[in-house]
Coordinates of C-alpha atoms and ligand atoms in Angstrom, one line a residue:
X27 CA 0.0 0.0 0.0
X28 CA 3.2 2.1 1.1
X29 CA 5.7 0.7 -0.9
X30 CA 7.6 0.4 2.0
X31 CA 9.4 -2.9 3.6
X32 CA 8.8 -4.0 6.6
X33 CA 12.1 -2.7 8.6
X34 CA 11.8 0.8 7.3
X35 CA 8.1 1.3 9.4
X36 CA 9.2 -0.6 12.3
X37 CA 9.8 2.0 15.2
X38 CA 9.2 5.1 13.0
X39 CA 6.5 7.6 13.4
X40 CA 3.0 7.1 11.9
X41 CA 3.8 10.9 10.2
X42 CA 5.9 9.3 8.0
X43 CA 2.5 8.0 6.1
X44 CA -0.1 10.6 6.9
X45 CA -0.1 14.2 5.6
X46 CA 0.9 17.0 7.4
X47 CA -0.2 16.3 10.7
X48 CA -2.8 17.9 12.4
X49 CA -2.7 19.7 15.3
X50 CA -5.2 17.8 17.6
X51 CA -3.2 14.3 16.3
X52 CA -1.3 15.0 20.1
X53 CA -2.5 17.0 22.8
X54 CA -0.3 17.7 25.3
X55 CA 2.6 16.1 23.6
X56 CA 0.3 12.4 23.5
X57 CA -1.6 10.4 20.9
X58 CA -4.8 12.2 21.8
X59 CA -6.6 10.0 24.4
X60 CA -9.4 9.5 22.9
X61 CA -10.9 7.8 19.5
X62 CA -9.6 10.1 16.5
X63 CA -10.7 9.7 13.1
X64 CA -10.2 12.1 10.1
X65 CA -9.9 11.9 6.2
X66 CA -7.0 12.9 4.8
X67 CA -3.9 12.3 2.6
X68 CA -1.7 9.1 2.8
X69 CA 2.0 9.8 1.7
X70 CA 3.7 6.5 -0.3
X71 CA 7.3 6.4 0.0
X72 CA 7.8 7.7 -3.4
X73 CA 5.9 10.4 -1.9
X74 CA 2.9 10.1 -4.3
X75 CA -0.2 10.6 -2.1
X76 CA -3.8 9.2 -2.0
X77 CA -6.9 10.5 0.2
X78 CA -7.2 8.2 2.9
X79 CA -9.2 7.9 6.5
X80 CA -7.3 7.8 9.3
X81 CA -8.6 6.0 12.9
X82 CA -7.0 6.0 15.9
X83 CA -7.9 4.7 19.0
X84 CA -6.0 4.8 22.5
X85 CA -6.1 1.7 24.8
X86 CA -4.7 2.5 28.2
X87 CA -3.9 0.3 31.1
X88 CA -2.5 0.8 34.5
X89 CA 1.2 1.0 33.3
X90 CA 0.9 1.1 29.4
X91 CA -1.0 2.7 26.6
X92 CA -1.5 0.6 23.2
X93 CA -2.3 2.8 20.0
X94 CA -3.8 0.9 17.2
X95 CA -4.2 3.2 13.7
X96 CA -6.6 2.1 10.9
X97 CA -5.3 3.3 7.9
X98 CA -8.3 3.1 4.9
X99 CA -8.0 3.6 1.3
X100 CA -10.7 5.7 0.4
X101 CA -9.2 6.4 -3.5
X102 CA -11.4 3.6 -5.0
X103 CA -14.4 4.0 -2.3
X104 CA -14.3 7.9 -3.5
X105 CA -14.5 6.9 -6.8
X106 CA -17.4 4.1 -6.3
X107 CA -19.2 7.0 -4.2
X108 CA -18.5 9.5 -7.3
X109 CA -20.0 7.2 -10.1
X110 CA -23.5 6.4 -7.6
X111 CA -24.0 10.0 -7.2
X112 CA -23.5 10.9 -11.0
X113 CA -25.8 7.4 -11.9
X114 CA -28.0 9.0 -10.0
X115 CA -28.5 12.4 -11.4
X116 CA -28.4 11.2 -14.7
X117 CA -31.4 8.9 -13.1
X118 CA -33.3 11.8 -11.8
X119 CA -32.7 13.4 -15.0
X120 CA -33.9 10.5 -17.1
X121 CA -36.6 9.9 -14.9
X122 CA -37.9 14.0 -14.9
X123 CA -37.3 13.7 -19.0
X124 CA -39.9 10.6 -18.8
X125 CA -42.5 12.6 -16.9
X126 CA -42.1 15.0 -19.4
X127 CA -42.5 13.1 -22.4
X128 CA -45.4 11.6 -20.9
X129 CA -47.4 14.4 -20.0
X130 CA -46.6 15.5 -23.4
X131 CA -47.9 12.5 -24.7
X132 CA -51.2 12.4 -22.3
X133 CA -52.2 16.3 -23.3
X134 CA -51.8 15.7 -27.0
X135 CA -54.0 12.4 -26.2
X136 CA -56.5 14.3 -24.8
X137 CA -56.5 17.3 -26.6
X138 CA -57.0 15.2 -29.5
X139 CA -60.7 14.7 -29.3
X140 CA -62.2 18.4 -28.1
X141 CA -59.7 19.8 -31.1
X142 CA -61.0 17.4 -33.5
X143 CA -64.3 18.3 -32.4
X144 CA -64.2 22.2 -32.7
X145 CA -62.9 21.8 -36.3
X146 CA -65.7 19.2 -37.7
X147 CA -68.8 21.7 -36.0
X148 CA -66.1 24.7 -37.3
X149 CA -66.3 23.2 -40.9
X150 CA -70.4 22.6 -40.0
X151 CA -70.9 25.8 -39.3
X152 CA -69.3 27.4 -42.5
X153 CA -71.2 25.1 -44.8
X154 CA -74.2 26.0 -42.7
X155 CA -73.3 29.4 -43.7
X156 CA -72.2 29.0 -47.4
X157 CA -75.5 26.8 -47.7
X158 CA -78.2 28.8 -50.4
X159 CA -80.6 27.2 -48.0
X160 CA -81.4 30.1 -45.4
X161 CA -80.5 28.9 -42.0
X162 CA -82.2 30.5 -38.4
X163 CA -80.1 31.4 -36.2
X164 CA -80.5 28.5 -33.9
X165 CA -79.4 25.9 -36.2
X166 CA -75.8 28.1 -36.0
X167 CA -75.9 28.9 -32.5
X168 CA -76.3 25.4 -31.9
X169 CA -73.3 24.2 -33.5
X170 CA -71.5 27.2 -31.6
X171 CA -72.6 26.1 -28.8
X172 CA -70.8 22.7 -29.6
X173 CA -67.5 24.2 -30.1
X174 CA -67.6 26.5 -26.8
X175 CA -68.2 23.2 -24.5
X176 CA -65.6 21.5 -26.7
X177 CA -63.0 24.8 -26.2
X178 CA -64.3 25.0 -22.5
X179 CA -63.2 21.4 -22.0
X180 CA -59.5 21.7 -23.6
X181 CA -59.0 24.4 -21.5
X182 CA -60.1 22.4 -18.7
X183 CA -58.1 19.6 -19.6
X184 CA -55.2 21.5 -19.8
X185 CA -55.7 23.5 -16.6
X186 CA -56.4 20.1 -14.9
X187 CA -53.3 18.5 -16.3
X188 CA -50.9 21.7 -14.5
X189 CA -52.8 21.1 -11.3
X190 CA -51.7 17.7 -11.9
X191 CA -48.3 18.6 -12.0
X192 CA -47.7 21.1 -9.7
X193 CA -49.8 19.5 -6.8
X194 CA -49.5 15.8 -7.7
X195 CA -53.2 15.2 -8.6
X196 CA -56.6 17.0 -9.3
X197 CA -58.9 17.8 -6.8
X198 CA -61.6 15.0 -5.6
X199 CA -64.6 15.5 -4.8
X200 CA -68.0 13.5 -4.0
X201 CA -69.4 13.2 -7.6
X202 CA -72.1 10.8 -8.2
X203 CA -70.5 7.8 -10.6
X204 CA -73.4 7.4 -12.8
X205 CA -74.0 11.2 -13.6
X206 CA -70.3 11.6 -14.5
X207 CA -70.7 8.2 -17.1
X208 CA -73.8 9.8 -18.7
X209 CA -72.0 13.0 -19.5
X210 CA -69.2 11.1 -20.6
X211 CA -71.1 9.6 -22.8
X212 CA -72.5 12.0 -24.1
X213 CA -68.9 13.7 -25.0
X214 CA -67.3 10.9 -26.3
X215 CA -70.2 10.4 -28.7
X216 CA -70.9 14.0 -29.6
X217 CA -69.7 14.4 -33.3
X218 CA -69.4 12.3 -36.4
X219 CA -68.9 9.1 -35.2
X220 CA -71.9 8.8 -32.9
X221 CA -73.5 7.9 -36.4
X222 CA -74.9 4.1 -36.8
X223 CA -73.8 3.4 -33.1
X224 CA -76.8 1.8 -30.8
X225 CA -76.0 2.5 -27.2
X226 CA -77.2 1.4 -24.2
X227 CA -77.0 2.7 -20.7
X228 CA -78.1 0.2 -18.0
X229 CA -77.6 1.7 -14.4
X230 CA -78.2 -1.0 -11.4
X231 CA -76.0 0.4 -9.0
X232 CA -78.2 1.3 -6.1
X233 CA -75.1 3.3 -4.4
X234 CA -73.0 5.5 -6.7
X235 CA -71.5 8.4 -4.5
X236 CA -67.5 8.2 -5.2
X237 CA -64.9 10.9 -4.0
X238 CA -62.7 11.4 -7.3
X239 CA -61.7 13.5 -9.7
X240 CA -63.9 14.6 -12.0
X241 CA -62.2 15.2 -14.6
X242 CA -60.2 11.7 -14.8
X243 CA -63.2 9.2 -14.0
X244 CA -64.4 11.3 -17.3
X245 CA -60.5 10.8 -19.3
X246 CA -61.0 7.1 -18.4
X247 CA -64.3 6.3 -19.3
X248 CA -63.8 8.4 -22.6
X249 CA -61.0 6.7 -23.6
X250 CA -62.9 3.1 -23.0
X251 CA -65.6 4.7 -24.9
X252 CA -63.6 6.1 -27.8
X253 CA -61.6 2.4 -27.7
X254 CA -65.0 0.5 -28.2
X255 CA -65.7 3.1 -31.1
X256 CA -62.6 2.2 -32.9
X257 CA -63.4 -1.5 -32.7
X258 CA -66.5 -1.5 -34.1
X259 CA -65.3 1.2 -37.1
X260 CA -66.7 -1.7 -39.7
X261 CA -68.6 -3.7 -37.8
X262 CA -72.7 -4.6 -38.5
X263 CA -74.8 -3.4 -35.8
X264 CA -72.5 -1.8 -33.8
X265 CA -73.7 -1.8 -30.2
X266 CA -72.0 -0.3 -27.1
X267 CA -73.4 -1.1 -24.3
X268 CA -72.1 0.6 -20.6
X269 CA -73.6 -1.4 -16.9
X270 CA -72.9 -0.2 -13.6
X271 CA -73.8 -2.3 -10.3
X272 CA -72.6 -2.7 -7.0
X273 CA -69.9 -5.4 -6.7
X274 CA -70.2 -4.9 -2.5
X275 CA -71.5 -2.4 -0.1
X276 CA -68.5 0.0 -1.0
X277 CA -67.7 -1.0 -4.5
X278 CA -69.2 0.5 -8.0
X279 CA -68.5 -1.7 -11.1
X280 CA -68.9 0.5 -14.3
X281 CA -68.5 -1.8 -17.3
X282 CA -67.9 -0.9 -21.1
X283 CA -68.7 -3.5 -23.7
X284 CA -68.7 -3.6 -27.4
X285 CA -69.4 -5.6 -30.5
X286 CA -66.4 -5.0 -32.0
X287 CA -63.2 -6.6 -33.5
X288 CA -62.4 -8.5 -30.0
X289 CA -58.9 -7.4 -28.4
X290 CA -56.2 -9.1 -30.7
X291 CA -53.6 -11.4 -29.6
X292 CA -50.6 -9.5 -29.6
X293 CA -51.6 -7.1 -27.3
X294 CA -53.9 -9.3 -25.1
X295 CA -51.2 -9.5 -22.0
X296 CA -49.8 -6.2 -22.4
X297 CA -53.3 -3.4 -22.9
X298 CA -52.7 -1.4 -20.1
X299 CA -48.8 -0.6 -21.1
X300 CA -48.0 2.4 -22.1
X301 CA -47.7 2.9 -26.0
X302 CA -48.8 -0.5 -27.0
X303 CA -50.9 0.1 -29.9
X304 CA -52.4 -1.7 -32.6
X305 CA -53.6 1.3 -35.0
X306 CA -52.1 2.9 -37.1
X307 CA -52.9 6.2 -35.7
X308 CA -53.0 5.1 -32.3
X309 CA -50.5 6.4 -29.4
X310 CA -51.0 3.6 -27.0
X311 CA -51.5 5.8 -23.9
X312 CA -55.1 5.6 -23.3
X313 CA -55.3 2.5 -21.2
X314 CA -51.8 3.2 -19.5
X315 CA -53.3 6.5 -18.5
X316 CA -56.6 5.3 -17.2
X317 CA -55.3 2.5 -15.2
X318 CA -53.0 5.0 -13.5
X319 CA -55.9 7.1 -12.5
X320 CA -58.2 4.2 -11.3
X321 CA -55.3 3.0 -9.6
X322 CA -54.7 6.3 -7.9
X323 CA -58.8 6.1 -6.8
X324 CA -57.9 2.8 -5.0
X325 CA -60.0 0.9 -7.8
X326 CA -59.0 -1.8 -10.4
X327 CA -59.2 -2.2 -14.0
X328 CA -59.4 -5.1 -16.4
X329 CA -60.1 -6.0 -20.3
X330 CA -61.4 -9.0 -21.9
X331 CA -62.4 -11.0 -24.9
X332 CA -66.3 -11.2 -25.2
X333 CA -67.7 -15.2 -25.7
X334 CA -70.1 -13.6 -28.2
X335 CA -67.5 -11.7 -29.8
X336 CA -66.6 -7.8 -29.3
X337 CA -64.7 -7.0 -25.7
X338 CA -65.7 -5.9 -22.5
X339 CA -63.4 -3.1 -20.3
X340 CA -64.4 -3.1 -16.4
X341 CA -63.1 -1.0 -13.6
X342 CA -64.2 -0.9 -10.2
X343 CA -64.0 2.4 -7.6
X344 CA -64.3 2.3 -3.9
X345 CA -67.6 4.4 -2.7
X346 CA -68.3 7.1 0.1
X347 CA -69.2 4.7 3.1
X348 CA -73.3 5.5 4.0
X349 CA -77.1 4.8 3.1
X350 CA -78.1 4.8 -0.8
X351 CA -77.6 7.7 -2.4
X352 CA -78.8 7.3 -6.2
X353 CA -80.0 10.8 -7.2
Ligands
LIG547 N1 -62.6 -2.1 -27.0 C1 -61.5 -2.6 -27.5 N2 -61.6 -3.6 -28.4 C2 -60.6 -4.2 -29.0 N3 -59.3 -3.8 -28.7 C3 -59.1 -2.8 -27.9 C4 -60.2 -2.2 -27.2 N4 -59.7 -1.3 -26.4 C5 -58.3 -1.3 -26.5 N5 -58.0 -2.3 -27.4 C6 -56.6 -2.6 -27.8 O1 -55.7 -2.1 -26.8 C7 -54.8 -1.2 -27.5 C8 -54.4 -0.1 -26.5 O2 -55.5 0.8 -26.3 P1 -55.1 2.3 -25.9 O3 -56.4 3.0 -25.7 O4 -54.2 2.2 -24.8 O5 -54.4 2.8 -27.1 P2 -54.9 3.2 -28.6 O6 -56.4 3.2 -28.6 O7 -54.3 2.3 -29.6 O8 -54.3 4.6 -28.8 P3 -54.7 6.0 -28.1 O9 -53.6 6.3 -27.2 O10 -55.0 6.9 -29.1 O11 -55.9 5.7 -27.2 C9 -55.5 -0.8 -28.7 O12 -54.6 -0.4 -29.8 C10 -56.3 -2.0 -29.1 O13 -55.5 -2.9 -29.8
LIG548 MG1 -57.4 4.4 -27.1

């Protein structure tokens, strides 16, 4: 370690291997009586140097004192230590660049639909107007009406996602499960593709009072909705179909079927992970994103194959303990 024999230590000073020596290494011309440790430099005999930790501890009897120093080689250790702490800001850096890339992702996912929207009624409205046919103003303050709740919601989306950030989640609050599926509903089928679609709503859940957010039970059950749209794009009688029941005292169950194309093999084990995708034009998030919020609401959330063909997308939510509450 010192590149020293054996000989040349033997009755010398530990000074000649430790730095310049402090000045509590003897008090009142000692080895300092108690335990002493300290970093500092070892000195090799070609006097090359290396950071080191030095311990010393005093062992007195009645008639003698025994020293024992630890010398430690703290060059490598140092270095280890280095490496962790950079592996680990290039972690936290990686890891804040993730976030980032997926909020990105999960605000041009949402922002997809309401934008879409405001651009078909946009295009509606200026046929409307270029139409010989004269049109009242109703029929055009209608379809403005369309793209103001479709504006009002982006913004709200986008709002909602900074809360999201800057406080680690939206505010919850007791909403009533079943009110917050019917408008759902109703947004996710507001538009073009509504068109052909026969839907069902069949509410049996006596007890439906839920403290969430808003604003993600509606993101979730929109993108099951939009999801069940997709697979049924060339599908006869197209049929969507959305229960809700009571699984226990303090459980709702709100179910999503379809008769569409049935969820395909290759992504059967792996639907709820992020960008897994099998259109074209598809990003992959939604299910990634609305497992993490049910998830987050201490609920659970599954897909699977229909036996009559089409699939069926469940989650559960935990409910405000009390009597029924239906409204
Ligand atoms: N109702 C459904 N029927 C059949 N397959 C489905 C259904 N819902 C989801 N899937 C399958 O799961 C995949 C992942 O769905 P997810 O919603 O996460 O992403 P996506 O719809 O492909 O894209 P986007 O991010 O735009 O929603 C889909 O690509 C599809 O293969
Ligand atoms: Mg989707």
């Amino acid at each position: 370690m010192f590149g020293y024999e054996e000989q040349e230590i033997i009755g010398n000073d530990i000074g000649l291997l430790w730095g310049p020596r402090p000045s509590e290494f003897r008090s009142n011309g000692r080895w300092a009586t108690r335990g002493w440790s300290r970093r500092g430099t070892a000195i090799r005999k070609d006097g090359t140097s290396f950071p080191a930790a030095l311990t010393m501890v005093t062992d007195r009897t009645a008639t003698d004192a025994f020293t024992t120093a630890v010398l430690q080689d703290l060059g490598a250790g140092d270095d280890a230590e280095r490496q962790v702490q950079e592996l680990q800001s290039e972690l936290a850096r990686l890891a804040r660049l993730n976030e980032l890339g997926e909020m990105a992702s999960t605000l041009a996912h949402e922002l997809t639909q309401p934008l879409a929207a405001i651009a078909n009624y946009s295009q509606g409205c200026s046929r409307l107007m270029a139409s010989e046919h004269t049109q009242t103003g109703e029929q055009l303050q209608n379809v403005l009406q369309e793209i103001t709740q479709h504006a009002l919601r982006a913004g709200d989306i986008i709002r909602h996602l900074r809360e999201f950030i800057t406080r680690g989640g939206g505010e919850k609050r007791l909403e009533h499960i079943q009110q917050l599926t019917e408008e759902a509903m109703k947004l996710a089928l507001m538009g073009s593709r509504l068109a052909g679609i026969e839907t069902e709503l069949c509410f049996e859940a006596k007890r439906d009072l839920a403290l969430v957010d808003r604003i993600q039970i509606e993101q979730v059950l929109m993108n099951l909705i939009r999801n069940a749209i997709e697979a049924m794009d060339s599908i006869e009688d197209p049929k969507l179909t959305i229960t809700t029941r009571n699984e226990s005292d303090n459980t709702i169950v709100v179910e999503v079927s379809d008769t569409g194309s049935g969820i395909s093999a290759e992504v059967e084990g792996v639907l709820f992970r992020p960008f897994v995708s099998s259109k074209p034009r598809g990003l992959g998030i939604g299910l990634a994103m609305s497992k993490r919020i049910i998830e987050a609401h201490g609920g659970r959330i599954n897909g699977r194959r229909r036996a009559c063909g089409g699939s069926t997308f469940t989650f559960s939510l935990p409910l405000k303990e009390g009597p029924p509450h239906v409204q």
